[in-house]
mmCIF file of C-alpha atoms and ligand atoms in Angstrom:
data_model
loop_
_atom_site.group_PDB
_atom_site.id
_atom_site.type_symbol
_atom_site.label_atom_id
_atom_site.label_comp_id
_atom_site.label_asym_id
_atom_site.label_seq_id
_atom_site.Cartn_x
_atom_site.Cartn_y
_atom_site.Cartn_z
ATOM 1 C CA MET R 1 137.881 225.127 86.786
ATOM 2 C CA ASN R 2 134.724 223.795 85.945
ATOM 3 C CA PHE R 3 135.503 220.412 84.996
ATOM 4 C CA ILE R 4 137.849 217.469 85.960
ATOM 5 C CA LYS R 5 138.424 214.450 84.383
ATOM 6 C CA LEU R 6 139.211 211.256 86.617
ATOM 7 C CA LYS R 7 140.501 207.519 87.093
ATOM 8 C CA SER R 8 139.136 205.273 89.574
ATOM 9 C CA PRO R 9 140.231 201.825 90.367
ATOM 10 C CA ALA R 10 138.979 198.338 90.793
ATOM 11 C CA THR R 11 139.067 197.087 94.274
ATOM 12 C CA THR R 12 138.941 193.611 95.848
ATOM 13 C CA ALA R 13 137.079 193.992 98.990
ATOM 14 C CA ASN R 14 136.720 191.348 102.160
ATOM 15 C CA VAL R 15 140.278 189.992 101.261
ATOM 16 C CA GLY R 16 139.147 186.978 102.662
ATOM 17 C CA PRO R 17 138.464 187.253 106.373
ATOM 18 C CA GLY R 18 137.305 191.121 106.560
ATOM 19 C CA TYR R 19 134.106 190.929 105.539
ATOM 20 C CA ASP R 20 133.027 194.643 105.127
ATOM 21 C CA ILE R 21 136.000 195.947 106.844
ATOM 22 C CA PHE R 22 138.889 194.982 104.611
ATOM 23 C CA ALA R 23 139.744 195.849 100.960
ATOM 24 C CA MET R 24 142.511 196.763 98.668
ATOM 25 C CA SER R 25 142.920 198.597 95.547
ATOM 26 C CA LEU R 26 144.149 197.410 92.428
ATOM 27 C CA GLY R 27 146.091 198.630 89.629
ATOM 28 C CA GLU R 28 144.019 197.768 86.871
ATOM 29 C CA PRO R 29 140.948 197.517 85.524
ATOM 30 C CA TYR R 30 139.913 201.028 86.039
ATOM 31 C CA ASP R 31 136.962 203.251 84.616
ATOM 32 C CA GLU R 32 137.265 206.914 83.464
ATOM 33 C CA PHE R 33 135.077 209.645 84.573
ATOM 34 C CA ILE R 34 134.411 213.328 83.351
ATOM 35 C CA ILE R 35 132.265 215.957 86.005
ATOM 36 C CA THR R 36 131.343 219.146 84.299
ATOM 37 C CA LEU R 37 129.548 221.665 86.236
ATOM 38 C CA ASN R 38 127.051 223.471 84.352
ATOM 39 C CA ASN R 39 124.651 226.844 85.050
ATOM 40 C CA THR R 40 121.276 224.531 85.599
ATOM 41 C CA ASP R 41 120.530 222.741 88.481
ATOM 42 C CA VAL R 42 120.171 219.486 86.719
ATOM 43 C CA ILE R 43 122.382 216.595 87.716
ATOM 44 C CA LYS R 44 123.035 214.416 84.715
ATOM 45 C CA ILE R 45 124.896 210.812 84.233
ATOM 46 C CA ASP R 46 126.073 209.661 81.079
ATOM 47 C CA ILE R 47 127.529 206.128 80.303
ATOM 48 C CA TYR R 48 129.298 204.895 77.510
ATOM 49 C CA GLY R 49 131.918 202.162 76.654
ATOM 50 C CA GLU R 50 130.756 199.235 78.218
ATOM 51 C CA THR R 51 127.518 200.345 79.430
ATOM 52 C CA GLN R 52 126.321 196.814 80.555
ATOM 53 C CA ASN R 53 122.310 198.170 80.889
ATOM 54 C CA ILE R 54 123.856 199.841 83.991
ATOM 55 C CA PRO R 55 121.343 202.564 85.158
ATOM 56 C CA ALA R 56 121.788 206.132 84.670
ATOM 57 C CA SER R 57 119.062 207.273 86.609
ATOM 58 C CA LEU R 58 119.975 209.210 90.124
ATOM 59 C CA ASN R 59 118.756 207.052 92.416
ATOM 60 C CA ASP R 60 119.669 203.731 90.773
ATOM 61 C CA ASN R 61 123.109 204.747 90.115
ATOM 62 C CA THR R 62 125.704 204.308 92.848
ATOM 63 C CA ALA R 63 127.181 207.764 91.796
ATOM 64 C CA GLY R 64 123.896 209.393 91.505
ATOM 65 C CA LEU R 65 123.131 208.408 95.234
ATOM 66 C CA ALA R 66 126.601 209.540 96.252
ATOM 67 C CA ILE R 67 126.100 213.383 94.673
ATOM 68 C CA LEU R 68 122.306 213.313 96.137
ATOM 69 C CA GLU R 69 124.057 212.428 99.591
ATOM 70 C CA LEU R 70 126.714 214.810 99.291
ATOM 71 C CA PHE R 71 124.346 217.835 98.129
ATOM 72 C CA LYS R 72 122.147 216.875 100.908
ATOM 73 C CA ARG R 73 124.591 216.881 103.633
ATOM 74 C CA LYS R 74 126.223 220.163 102.585
ATOM 75 C CA ASN R 75 123.131 221.809 101.219
ATOM 76 C CA ILE R 76 124.117 222.356 97.723
ATOM 77 C CA THR R 77 122.227 223.034 94.722
ATOM 78 C CA GLN R 78 124.715 222.557 91.425
ATOM 79 C CA GLY R 79 124.001 221.400 87.852
ATOM 80 C CA LEU R 80 126.486 219.055 86.577
ATOM 81 C CA THR R 81 127.359 216.120 84.019
ATOM 82 C CA PHE R 82 128.900 213.249 85.502
ATOM 83 C CA GLU R 83 130.167 210.870 82.205
ATOM 84 C CA ILE R 84 131.264 207.257 83.122
ATOM 85 C CA ASN R 85 133.848 205.744 80.497
ATOM 86 C CA LYS R 86 132.767 201.952 81.371
ATOM 87 C CA LYS R 87 135.773 199.900 81.060
ATOM 88 C CA MET R 88 135.280 197.531 83.837
ATOM 89 C CA PRO R 89 132.923 194.775 83.827
ATOM 90 C CA SER R 90 130.367 195.181 86.618
ATOM 91 C CA GLY R 91 128.411 192.598 88.959
ATOM 92 C CA CYS R 92 131.582 190.982 89.362
ATOM 93 C CA GLY R 93 132.665 191.841 92.691
ATOM 94 C CA LEU R 94 135.454 194.078 91.483
ATOM 95 C CA GLY R 95 134.128 197.427 93.697
ATOM 96 C CA THR R 96 133.517 199.097 90.193
ATOM 97 C CA THR R 97 129.910 200.673 91.740
ATOM 98 C CA GLY R 98 132.734 202.136 94.412
ATOM 99 C CA ALA R 99 134.897 203.119 92.070
ATOM 100 C CA SER R 100 131.973 205.593 90.713
ATOM 101 C CA ALA R 101 130.474 206.716 93.970
ATOM 102 C CA SER R 102 134.269 207.693 95.026
ATOM 103 C CA ALA R 103 135.277 209.272 91.793
ATOM 104 C CA ALA R 104 132.042 211.260 92.037
ATOM 105 C CA ILE R 105 132.823 212.503 95.576
ATOM 106 C CA PHE R 106 136.385 212.935 95.102
ATOM 107 C CA GLY R 107 136.057 214.940 91.841
ATOM 108 C CA LEU R 108 132.860 217.075 93.503
ATOM 109 C CA ASN R 109 135.099 217.939 96.664
ATOM 110 C CA LYS R 110 137.933 219.382 94.583
ATOM 111 C CA LEU R 111 135.782 221.243 91.870
ATOM 112 C CA LEU R 112 133.439 222.983 94.713
ATOM 113 C CA ASN R 113 136.248 223.324 97.040
ATOM 114 C CA LEU R 114 134.880 221.472 99.791
ATOM 115 C CA ASN R 115 137.851 220.410 101.427
ATOM 116 C CA LEU R 116 136.473 217.466 103.035
ATOM 117 C CA GLY R 117 138.523 214.981 104.961
ATOM 118 C CA LEU R 118 139.175 211.552 103.803
ATOM 119 C CA ASN R 119 136.806 210.007 106.465
ATOM 120 C CA GLU R 120 133.754 212.112 105.461
ATOM 121 C CA LEU R 121 134.381 211.141 101.711
ATOM 122 C CA VAL R 122 134.115 207.492 102.526
ATOM 123 C CA ASP R 123 131.109 208.060 104.510
ATOM 124 C CA ILE R 124 129.347 210.077 101.745
ATOM 125 C CA ALA R 125 130.699 207.752 99.243
ATOM 126 C CA ARG R 126 129.295 204.746 100.853
ATOM 127 C CA TYR R 127 125.969 205.378 100.294
ATOM 128 C CA GLY R 128 125.933 205.216 96.762
ATOM 129 C CA GLU R 129 126.264 201.606 97.213
ATOM 130 C CA ILE R 130 122.965 201.178 98.447
ATOM 131 C CA ALA R 131 122.451 201.131 94.661
ATOM 132 C CA SER R 132 124.026 198.303 93.953
ATOM 133 C CA GLY R 133 123.553 195.848 97.352
ATOM 134 C CA GLY R 134 121.701 197.631 99.321
ATOM 135 C CA SER R 135 123.735 198.539 102.175
ATOM 136 C CA PRO R 136 125.964 201.433 102.558
ATOM 137 C CA HIS R 137 129.240 199.002 102.713
ATOM 138 C CA ALA R 138 132.320 201.457 103.233
ATOM 139 C CA ASP R 139 135.114 198.913 102.298
ATOM 140 C CA ASN R 140 135.290 199.323 98.450
ATOM 141 C CA VAL R 141 134.796 203.087 98.297
ATOM 142 C CA ALA R 142 137.775 203.218 100.829
ATOM 143 C CA ALA R 143 139.906 201.543 99.143
ATOM 144 C CA ALA R 144 138.971 203.259 95.707
ATOM 145 C CA LEU R 145 139.498 206.780 97.272
ATOM 146 C CA MET R 146 142.760 206.067 99.274
ATOM 147 C CA GLY R 147 144.347 203.037 97.236
ATOM 148 C CA GLY R 148 146.479 200.311 98.799
ATOM 149 C CA PHE R 149 144.894 198.210 101.773
ATOM 150 C CA VAL R 150 142.148 199.968 103.860
ATOM 151 C CA LEU R 151 140.480 198.908 107.301
ATOM 152 C CA ILE R 152 137.516 200.175 108.326
ATOM 153 C CA LYS R 153 138.144 200.844 112.057
ATOM 154 C CA ASN R 154 134.947 201.962 112.930
ATOM 155 C CA TYR R 155 131.659 202.379 111.084
ATOM 156 C CA HIS R 156 130.194 204.777 114.019
ATOM 157 C CA PRO R 157 131.213 207.075 113.100
ATOM 158 C CA ILE R 158 133.338 206.057 109.949
ATOM 159 C CA ASP R 159 136.970 205.989 110.745
ATOM 160 C CA VAL R 160 139.211 204.608 108.068
ATOM 161 C CA ILE R 161 143.250 203.880 108.023
ATOM 162 C CA LYS R 162 145.363 202.937 104.773
ATOM 163 C CA LEU R 163 148.087 200.759 105.411
ATOM 164 C CA GLU R 164 150.779 201.071 102.564
ATOM 165 C CA MET R 165 150.977 197.492 100.492
ATOM 166 C CA PRO R 166 153.866 195.797 98.968
ATOM 167 C CA GLU R 167 153.077 195.753 95.018
ATOM 168 C CA ILE R 168 151.760 191.853 95.221
ATOM 169 C CA PRO R 169 151.038 190.319 91.661
ATOM 170 C CA VAL R 170 147.178 189.177 91.331
ATOM 171 C CA VAL R 171 145.454 186.720 89.074
ATOM 172 C CA LEU R 172 141.463 187.351 88.635
ATOM 173 C CA ALA R 173 139.034 185.374 87.053
ATOM 174 C CA VAL R 174 136.341 188.020 86.395
ATOM 175 C CA ILE R 175 133.067 186.176 86.734
ATOM 176 C CA ARG R 176 129.747 187.903 86.897
ATOM 177 C CA LYS R 177 127.530 187.204 89.698
ATOM 178 C CA SER R 178 124.149 185.219 89.066
ATOM 179 C CA GLN R 179 121.904 187.552 91.183
ATOM 180 C CA ARG R 180 122.093 191.145 92.318
ATOM 181 C CA THR R 181 123.548 190.490 95.803
ATOM 182 C CA THR R 182 124.119 187.689 98.038
ATOM 183 C CA ARG R 183 124.280 189.688 101.170
ATOM 184 C CA GLY R 184 121.101 188.955 102.425
ATOM 185 C CA PHE R 185 122.348 185.046 102.396
ATOM 186 C CA ILE R 186 125.187 185.871 104.764
ATOM 187 C CA THR R 187 125.074 185.285 108.503
ATOM 188 C CA TYR R 188 127.437 186.152 111.278
ATOM 189 C CA GLU R 189 126.089 183.049 113.173
ATOM 190 C CA ILE R 190 129.288 181.121 112.517
ATOM 191 C CA GLY R 191 130.112 179.450 116.257
ATOM 192 C CA GLN R 192 132.701 180.127 118.761
ATOM 193 C CA GLU R 193 135.597 178.090 116.812
ATOM 194 C CA LYS R 194 134.983 179.881 113.657
ATOM 195 C CA LEU R 195 134.817 183.068 114.868
ATOM 196 C CA LYS R 196 138.082 182.973 116.515
ATOM 197 C CA GLU R 197 139.571 181.537 113.808
ATOM 198 C CA GLN R 198 138.066 184.667 111.498
ATOM 199 C CA MET R 199 139.763 187.141 114.129
ATOM 200 C CA ALA R 200 142.874 185.149 114.148
ATOM 201 C CA ARG R 201 143.060 185.458 110.304
ATOM 202 C CA CYS R 202 142.111 189.219 110.384
ATOM 203 C CA SER R 203 145.079 190.040 112.696
ATOM 204 C CA SER R 204 147.246 187.810 110.806
ATOM 205 C CA VAL R 205 146.131 189.593 107.622
ATOM 206 C CA ILE R 206 147.259 192.935 109.064
ATOM 207 C CA HIS R 207 150.199 191.540 111.118
ATOM 208 C CA ALA R 208 151.320 190.493 107.391
ATOM 209 C CA ILE R 209 151.045 193.658 105.768
ATOM 210 C CA HIS R 210 152.931 195.426 108.648
ATOM 211 C CA THR R 211 156.043 192.915 108.018
ATOM 212 C CA ARG R 212 155.530 192.825 104.414
ATOM 213 C CA ASP R 213 155.405 189.082 104.350
ATOM 214 C CA ILE R 214 153.351 188.007 101.184
ATOM 215 C CA LYS R 215 153.560 184.150 102.084
ATOM 216 C CA GLU R 216 151.303 185.052 105.564
ATOM 217 C CA PHE R 217 149.279 187.431 104.009
ATOM 218 C CA GLY R 218 148.108 184.749 101.388
ATOM 219 C CA ARG R 219 147.544 182.053 104.178
ATOM 220 C CA ALA R 220 145.567 184.548 106.276
ATOM 221 C CA ILE R 221 143.609 185.673 103.450
ATOM 222 C CA SER R 222 142.556 182.207 102.160
ATOM 223 C CA VAL R 223 140.173 181.453 105.156
ATOM 224 C CA ASP R 224 136.703 183.077 105.224
ATOM 225 C CA HIS R 225 133.677 181.441 107.384
ATOM 226 C CA ILE R 226 131.307 184.433 106.697
ATOM 227 C CA ALA R 227 131.086 185.492 102.890
ATOM 228 C CA GLU R 228 133.123 182.811 101.328
ATOM 229 C CA PRO R 229 130.877 179.544 102.054
ATOM 230 C CA VAL R 230 127.825 181.879 100.953
ATOM 231 C CA ARG R 231 129.426 182.939 97.397
ATOM 232 C CA GLY R 232 132.025 179.801 97.014
ATOM 233 C CA ALA R 233 128.452 177.987 96.844
ATOM 234 C CA VAL R 234 127.434 179.673 93.705
ATOM 235 C CA ILE R 235 130.642 179.085 91.350
ATOM 236 C CA PRO R 236 130.682 175.144 90.673
ATOM 237 C CA GLU R 237 134.132 175.290 89.948
ATOM 238 C CA TYR R 238 135.207 177.253 92.847
ATOM 239 C CA ILE R 239 136.488 174.618 95.363
ATOM 240 C CA GLU R 240 138.767 172.571 93.043
ATOM 241 C CA THR R 241 140.032 175.843 91.025
ATOM 242 C CA LYS R 242 141.122 177.387 94.830
ATOM 243 C CA LEU R 243 142.578 174.125 95.518
ATOM 244 C CA LYS R 244 144.804 173.765 92.085
ATOM 245 C CA LEU R 245 145.312 177.287 92.492
ATOM 246 C CA LEU R 246 147.348 177.023 95.875
ATOM 247 C CA GLN R 247 148.876 173.749 94.773
ATOM 248 C CA THR R 248 150.272 175.205 91.988
ATOM 249 C CA GLY R 249 151.926 178.422 93.921
ATOM 250 C CA ALA R 250 149.758 180.723 94.740
ATOM 251 C CA TYR R 251 150.269 182.247 97.998
ATOM 252 C CA GLY R 252 146.312 182.782 98.915
ATOM 253 C CA CYS R 253 142.954 182.462 97.110
ATOM 254 C CA ASN R 254 139.583 184.073 98.114
ATOM 255 C CA ILE R 255 136.375 185.552 96.515
ATOM 256 C CA SER R 256 136.828 189.152 95.691
ATOM 257 C CA GLY R 257 134.121 191.274 97.150
ATOM 258 C CA GLY R 258 130.238 190.146 96.666
ATOM 259 C CA GLY R 259 131.884 187.753 94.009
ATOM 260 C CA SER R 260 131.474 186.119 91.833
ATOM 261 C CA SER R 261 134.929 186.582 90.609
ATOM 262 C CA VAL R 262 137.772 185.060 92.341
ATOM 263 C CA PHE R 263 141.608 186.564 93.079
ATOM 264 C CA CYS R 264 144.641 185.030 93.800
ATOM 265 C CA ILE R 265 148.127 186.402 94.690
ATOM 266 C CA CYS R 266 151.253 185.109 94.031
ATOM 267 C CA GLU R 267 154.870 185.486 92.787
ATOM 268 C CA ALA R 268 155.016 187.336 89.022
ATOM 269 C CA GLU R 269 156.474 184.316 87.577
ATOM 270 C CA LYS R 270 153.919 182.411 88.632
ATOM 271 C CA GLN R 271 151.092 184.732 87.283
ATOM 272 C CA ASP R 272 150.867 183.302 83.416
ATOM 273 C CA GLU R 273 150.390 179.605 84.995
ATOM 274 C CA LEU R 274 148.047 180.471 87.411
ATOM 275 C CA ALA R 275 146.117 182.221 84.877
ATOM 276 C CA ASP R 276 146.021 179.436 82.533
ATOM 277 C CA ILE R 277 144.350 177.341 85.541
ATOM 278 C CA MET R 278 141.686 179.939 85.848
ATOM 279 C CA GLN R 279 141.169 180.262 82.389
ATOM 280 C CA LYS R 280 140.420 176.314 81.775
ATOM 281 C CA ASN R 281 138.631 175.970 84.886
ATOM 282 C CA PHE R 282 136.278 178.771 84.600
ATOM 283 C CA LYS R 283 135.770 178.422 80.967
ATOM 284 C CA ASN R 284 132.812 176.782 81.049
ATOM 285 C CA ASN R 285 130.719 179.005 83.195
ATOM 286 C CA SER R 286 128.398 181.285 81.095
ATOM 287 C CA ASN R 287 129.046 184.112 84.011
ATOM 288 C CA PHE R 288 132.860 183.852 83.043
ATOM 289 C CA ILE R 289 134.063 186.871 81.192
ATOM 290 C CA ARG R 290 137.945 187.015 81.341
ATOM 291 C CA VAL R 291 140.855 186.446 83.300
ATOM 292 C CA ILE R 292 142.878 189.978 84.018
ATOM 293 C CA LYS R 293 146.792 189.750 85.384
ATOM 294 C CA THR R 294 147.244 192.631 87.368
ATOM 295 C CA LYS R 295 148.774 194.114 90.878
ATOM 296 C CA THR R 296 147.841 195.516 94.275
ATOM 297 C CA SER R 297 148.283 199.383 93.993
ATOM 298 C CA ASN R 298 148.847 202.444 96.796
ATOM 299 C CA LYS R 299 147.138 204.553 94.066
ATOM 300 C CA GLY R 300 143.307 205.294 94.878
ATOM 301 C CA VAL R 301 141.531 207.434 92.163
ATOM 302 C CA PHE R 302 143.300 210.475 91.025
ATOM 303 C CA GLU R 303 142.879 213.566 88.352
ATOM 304 C CA VAL R 304 143.922 212.869 84.876
ATOM 305 C CA ILE R 305 146.050 216.499 83.819
HETATM 306 N N1 HSE A 1 131.695 193.845 101.629
HETATM 307 C C1 HSE A 1 131.090 193.771 100.366
HETATM 308 C C2 HSE A 1 130.730 192.448 100.326
HETATM 309 C C3 HSE A 1 131.853 193.970 99.101
HETATM 310 O O1 HSE A 1 131.040 191.452 100.583
HETATM 311 O O2 HSE A 1 129.061 192.574 100.169
HETATM 312 C C4 HSE A 1 131.085 193.974 98.215
HETATM 313 O O3 HSE A 1 131.630 194.392 96.900
#
């Protein structure tokens, strides 16, 4: 076997209060990938579809960096082409960089019969994220590799668990962030009261998943004192829109990953109405791309046969 075709999904990281430790996989959108091994020692990245000026040089591309990390750790020399059929908007906090890095590592693990465990796959793939946000955060790659809701239990060493999710309807306003990353502006100095609330909400998120209580899940994911204040501040329509979505029946709303996309969760019959609100409220934002109706999914990256 010298080639593999894969699909890797969008993921929404942080899921409210879980900065860098929570993420969940979405049924759509996704990107497609083909890895083809060859007899050279050259690693080449080809990007087509909605290419969006995504860099194809190995050190600037999340998949490229992840492949280099894998080959360094395992002492591998192998020529290959990594083709990315880009369908998802990038730079919007939808985990598309993590989807590429995860597809690369998942696919090479199979093609080269490396038999790496999930924690090691996550640990290698996360190094790809340095190309996008400058930091090897593991949340998006874990959700892309495993599907469902993921909790990073430990960073040193990486230890990740997947919790099966009920299929929850999600509405996403896809909004491109105006700068490459806002991570540098985020502070953990939030004070005791907010810290207590943050910890309580994180616990509540996990409890809600175990009890399959979508309303509790929604309430818990609507609060974040770490990333939301920074990322919400650069979306002029955010606070008003969040309020309107919650008043109209969304169970929860927050910013997806690094932003500036906004997501809400709801009952299926509310999706159209909430999508209309997002469309109307964000249509004059020059970084707004489109509204997507999707669902949480227990499926991560998979091989297309
Ligand atoms: N946890 C990361 C962040 C996710 O908030 O920067 C980026 O998609």
